[in-house]
JSON list of C-alpha atoms in Angstrom, two decimals:
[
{"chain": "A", "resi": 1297, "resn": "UNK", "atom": "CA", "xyz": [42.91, -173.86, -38.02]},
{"chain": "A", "resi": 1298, "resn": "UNK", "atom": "CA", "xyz": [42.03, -176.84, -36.04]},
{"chain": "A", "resi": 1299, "resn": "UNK", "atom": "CA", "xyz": [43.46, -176.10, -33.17]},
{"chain": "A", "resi": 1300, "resn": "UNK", "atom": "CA", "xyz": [40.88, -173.10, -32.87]},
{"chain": "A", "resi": 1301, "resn": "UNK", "atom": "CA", "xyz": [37.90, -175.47, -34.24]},
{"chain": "A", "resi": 1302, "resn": "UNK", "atom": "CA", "xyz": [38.50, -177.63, -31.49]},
{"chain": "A", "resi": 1303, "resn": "UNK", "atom": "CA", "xyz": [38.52, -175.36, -29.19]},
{"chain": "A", "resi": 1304, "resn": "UNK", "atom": "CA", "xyz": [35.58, -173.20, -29.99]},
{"chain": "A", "resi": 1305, "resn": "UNK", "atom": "CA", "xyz": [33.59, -176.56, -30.21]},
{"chain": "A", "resi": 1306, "resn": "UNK", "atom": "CA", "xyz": [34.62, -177.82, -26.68]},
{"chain": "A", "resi": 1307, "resn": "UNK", "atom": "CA", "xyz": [34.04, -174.64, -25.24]},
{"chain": "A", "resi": 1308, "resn": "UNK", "atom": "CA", "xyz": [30.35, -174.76, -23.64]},
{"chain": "A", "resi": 1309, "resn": "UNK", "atom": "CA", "xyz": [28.27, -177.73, -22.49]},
{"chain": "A", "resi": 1310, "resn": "UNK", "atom": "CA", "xyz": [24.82, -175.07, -23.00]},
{"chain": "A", "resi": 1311, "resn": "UNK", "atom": "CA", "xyz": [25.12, -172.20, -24.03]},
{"chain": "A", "resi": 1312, "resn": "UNK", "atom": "CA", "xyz": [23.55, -168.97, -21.66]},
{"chain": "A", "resi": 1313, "resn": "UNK", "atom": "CA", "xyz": [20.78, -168.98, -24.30]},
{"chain": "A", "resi": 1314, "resn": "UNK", "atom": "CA", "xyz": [19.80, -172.24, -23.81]},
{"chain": "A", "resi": 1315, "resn": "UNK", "atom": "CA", "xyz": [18.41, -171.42, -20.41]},
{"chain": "A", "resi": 1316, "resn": "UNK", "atom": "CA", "xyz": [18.14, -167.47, -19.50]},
{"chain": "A", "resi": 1317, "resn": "UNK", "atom": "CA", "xyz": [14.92, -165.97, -19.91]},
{"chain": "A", "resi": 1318, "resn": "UNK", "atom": "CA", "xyz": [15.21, -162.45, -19.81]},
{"chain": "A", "resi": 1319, "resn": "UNK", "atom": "CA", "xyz": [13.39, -162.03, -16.14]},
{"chain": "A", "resi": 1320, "resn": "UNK", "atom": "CA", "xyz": [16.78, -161.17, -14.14]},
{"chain": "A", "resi": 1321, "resn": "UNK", "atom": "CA", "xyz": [14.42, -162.73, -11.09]},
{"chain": "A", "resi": 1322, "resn": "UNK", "atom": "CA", "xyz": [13.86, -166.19, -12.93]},
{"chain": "A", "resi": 1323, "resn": "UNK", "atom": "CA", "xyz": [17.50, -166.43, -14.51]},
{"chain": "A", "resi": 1324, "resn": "UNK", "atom": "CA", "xyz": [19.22, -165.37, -11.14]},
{"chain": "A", "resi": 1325, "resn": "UNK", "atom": "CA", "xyz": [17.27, -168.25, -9.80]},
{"chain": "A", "resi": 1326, "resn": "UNK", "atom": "CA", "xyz": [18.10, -170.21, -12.71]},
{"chain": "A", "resi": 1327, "resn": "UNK", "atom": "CA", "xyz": [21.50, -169.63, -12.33]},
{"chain": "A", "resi": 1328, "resn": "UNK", "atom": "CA", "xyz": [22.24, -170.28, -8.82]},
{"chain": "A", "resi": 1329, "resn": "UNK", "atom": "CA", "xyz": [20.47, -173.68, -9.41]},
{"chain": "A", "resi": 1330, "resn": "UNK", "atom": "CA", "xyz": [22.98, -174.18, -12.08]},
{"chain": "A", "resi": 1331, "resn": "UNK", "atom": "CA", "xyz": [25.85, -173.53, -9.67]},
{"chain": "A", "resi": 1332, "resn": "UNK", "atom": "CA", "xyz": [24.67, -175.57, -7.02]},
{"chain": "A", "resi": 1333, "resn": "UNK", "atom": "CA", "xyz": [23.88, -178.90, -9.10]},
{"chain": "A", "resi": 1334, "resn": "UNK", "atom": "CA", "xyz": [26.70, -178.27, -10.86]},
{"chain": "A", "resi": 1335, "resn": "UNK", "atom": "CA", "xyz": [29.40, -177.94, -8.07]},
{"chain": "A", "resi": 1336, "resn": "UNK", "atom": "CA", "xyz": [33.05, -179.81, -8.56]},
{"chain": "A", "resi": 1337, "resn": "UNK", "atom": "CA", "xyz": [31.24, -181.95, -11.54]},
{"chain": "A", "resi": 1338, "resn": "UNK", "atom": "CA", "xyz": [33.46, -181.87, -14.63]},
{"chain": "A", "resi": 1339, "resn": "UNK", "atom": "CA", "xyz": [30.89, -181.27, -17.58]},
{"chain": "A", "resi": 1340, "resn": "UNK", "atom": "CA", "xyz": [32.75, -183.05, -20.54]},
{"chain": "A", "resi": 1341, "resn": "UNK", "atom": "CA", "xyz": [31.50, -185.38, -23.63]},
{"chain": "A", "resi": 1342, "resn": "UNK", "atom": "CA", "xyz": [32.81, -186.28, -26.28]},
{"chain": "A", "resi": 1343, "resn": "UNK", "atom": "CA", "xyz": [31.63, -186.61, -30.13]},
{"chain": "A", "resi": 1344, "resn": "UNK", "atom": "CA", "xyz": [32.47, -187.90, -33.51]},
{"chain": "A", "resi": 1345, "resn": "UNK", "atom": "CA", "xyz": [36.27, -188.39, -33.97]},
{"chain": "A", "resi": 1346, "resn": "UNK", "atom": "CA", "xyz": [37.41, -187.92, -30.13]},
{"chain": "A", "resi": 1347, "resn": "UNK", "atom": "CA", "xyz": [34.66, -190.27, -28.87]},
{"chain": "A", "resi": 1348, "resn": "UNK", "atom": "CA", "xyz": [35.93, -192.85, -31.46]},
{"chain": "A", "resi": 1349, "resn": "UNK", "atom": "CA", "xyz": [39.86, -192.00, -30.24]},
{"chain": "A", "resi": 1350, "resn": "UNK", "atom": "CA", "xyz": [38.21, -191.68, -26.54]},
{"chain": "A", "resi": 1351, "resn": "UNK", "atom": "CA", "xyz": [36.72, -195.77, -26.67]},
{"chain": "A", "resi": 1352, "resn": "UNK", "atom": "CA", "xyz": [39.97, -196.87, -28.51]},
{"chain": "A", "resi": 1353, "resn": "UNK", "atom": "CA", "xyz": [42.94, -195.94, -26.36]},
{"chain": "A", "resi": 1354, "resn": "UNK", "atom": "CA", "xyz": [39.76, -196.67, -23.55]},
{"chain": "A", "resi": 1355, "resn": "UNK", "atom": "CA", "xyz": [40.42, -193.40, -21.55]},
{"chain": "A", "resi": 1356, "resn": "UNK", "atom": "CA", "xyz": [39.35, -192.63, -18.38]},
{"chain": "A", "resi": 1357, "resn": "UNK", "atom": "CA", "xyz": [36.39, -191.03, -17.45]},
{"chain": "A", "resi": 1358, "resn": "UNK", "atom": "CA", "xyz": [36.85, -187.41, -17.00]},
{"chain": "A", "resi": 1359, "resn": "UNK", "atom": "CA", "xyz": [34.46, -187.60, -13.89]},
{"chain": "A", "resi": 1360, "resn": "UNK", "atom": "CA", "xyz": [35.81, -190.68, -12.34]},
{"chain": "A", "resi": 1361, "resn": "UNK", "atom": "CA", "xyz": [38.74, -191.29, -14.22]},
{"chain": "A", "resi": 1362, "resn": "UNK", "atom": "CA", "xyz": [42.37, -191.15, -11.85]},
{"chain": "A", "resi": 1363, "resn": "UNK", "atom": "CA", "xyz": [43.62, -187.67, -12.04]},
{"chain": "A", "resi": 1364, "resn": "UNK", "atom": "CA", "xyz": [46.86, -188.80, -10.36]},
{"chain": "A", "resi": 1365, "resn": "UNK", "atom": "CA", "xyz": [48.76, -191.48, -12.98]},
{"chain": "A", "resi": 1366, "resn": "UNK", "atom": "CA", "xyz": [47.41, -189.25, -16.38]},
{"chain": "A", "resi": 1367, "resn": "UNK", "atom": "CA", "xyz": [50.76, -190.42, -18.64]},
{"chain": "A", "resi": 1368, "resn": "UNK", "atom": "CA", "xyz": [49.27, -191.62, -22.20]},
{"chain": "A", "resi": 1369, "resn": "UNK", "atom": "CA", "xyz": [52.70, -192.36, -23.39]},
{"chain": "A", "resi": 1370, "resn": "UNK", "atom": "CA", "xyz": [52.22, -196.73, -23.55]},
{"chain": "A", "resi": 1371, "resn": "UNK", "atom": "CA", "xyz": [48.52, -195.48, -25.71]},
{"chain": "A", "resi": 1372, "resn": "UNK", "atom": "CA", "xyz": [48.20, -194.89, -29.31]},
{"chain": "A", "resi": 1373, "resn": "UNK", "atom": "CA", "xyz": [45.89, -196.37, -31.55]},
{"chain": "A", "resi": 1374, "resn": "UNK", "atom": "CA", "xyz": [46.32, -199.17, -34.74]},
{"chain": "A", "resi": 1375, "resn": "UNK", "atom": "CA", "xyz": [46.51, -195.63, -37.04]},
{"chain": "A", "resi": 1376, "resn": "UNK", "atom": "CA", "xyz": [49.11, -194.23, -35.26]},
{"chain": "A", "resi": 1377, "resn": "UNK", "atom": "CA", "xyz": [51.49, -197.21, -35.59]}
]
């Protein structure tokens, strides 16, 4: 289903692997350096297929992008018509 591929792929930026240790003293550290650098920042890329559909219909950038005016409707891309 690629409804479910998408979503399993979009899921994590890093996965907890990627940066717990093991020490519960070092990864609570880790961790709350995490949440602080990462507070109210919208951790989003895109790849392959959705970064070529991204550039085309030139979407907005989820961290600076307007969240107010989001309607797509006037977008679609030379495929699509």
């Amino acid at each position: 289903d690629i409804q479910a591929a998408i979503k399993e792929t979009s899921k994590y930026s890093v996965k907890s692997s990627d940066y717990l240790t093991g020490d519960s003293e070092k990864d609570s550290e880790i961790v709350s350096d995490l949440e602080q650098g990462l507070y109210r920042k919208r951790m989003l890329s895109y790849g392959g297929l959705l970064k070529q559909k991204h550039k085309i219909l030139n979407l907005d950038d989820a961290e600076d992008g307007n969240l107010i005016n989001t309607s797509d409707e006037d977008k679609t891309t030379d495929e699509e018509e």
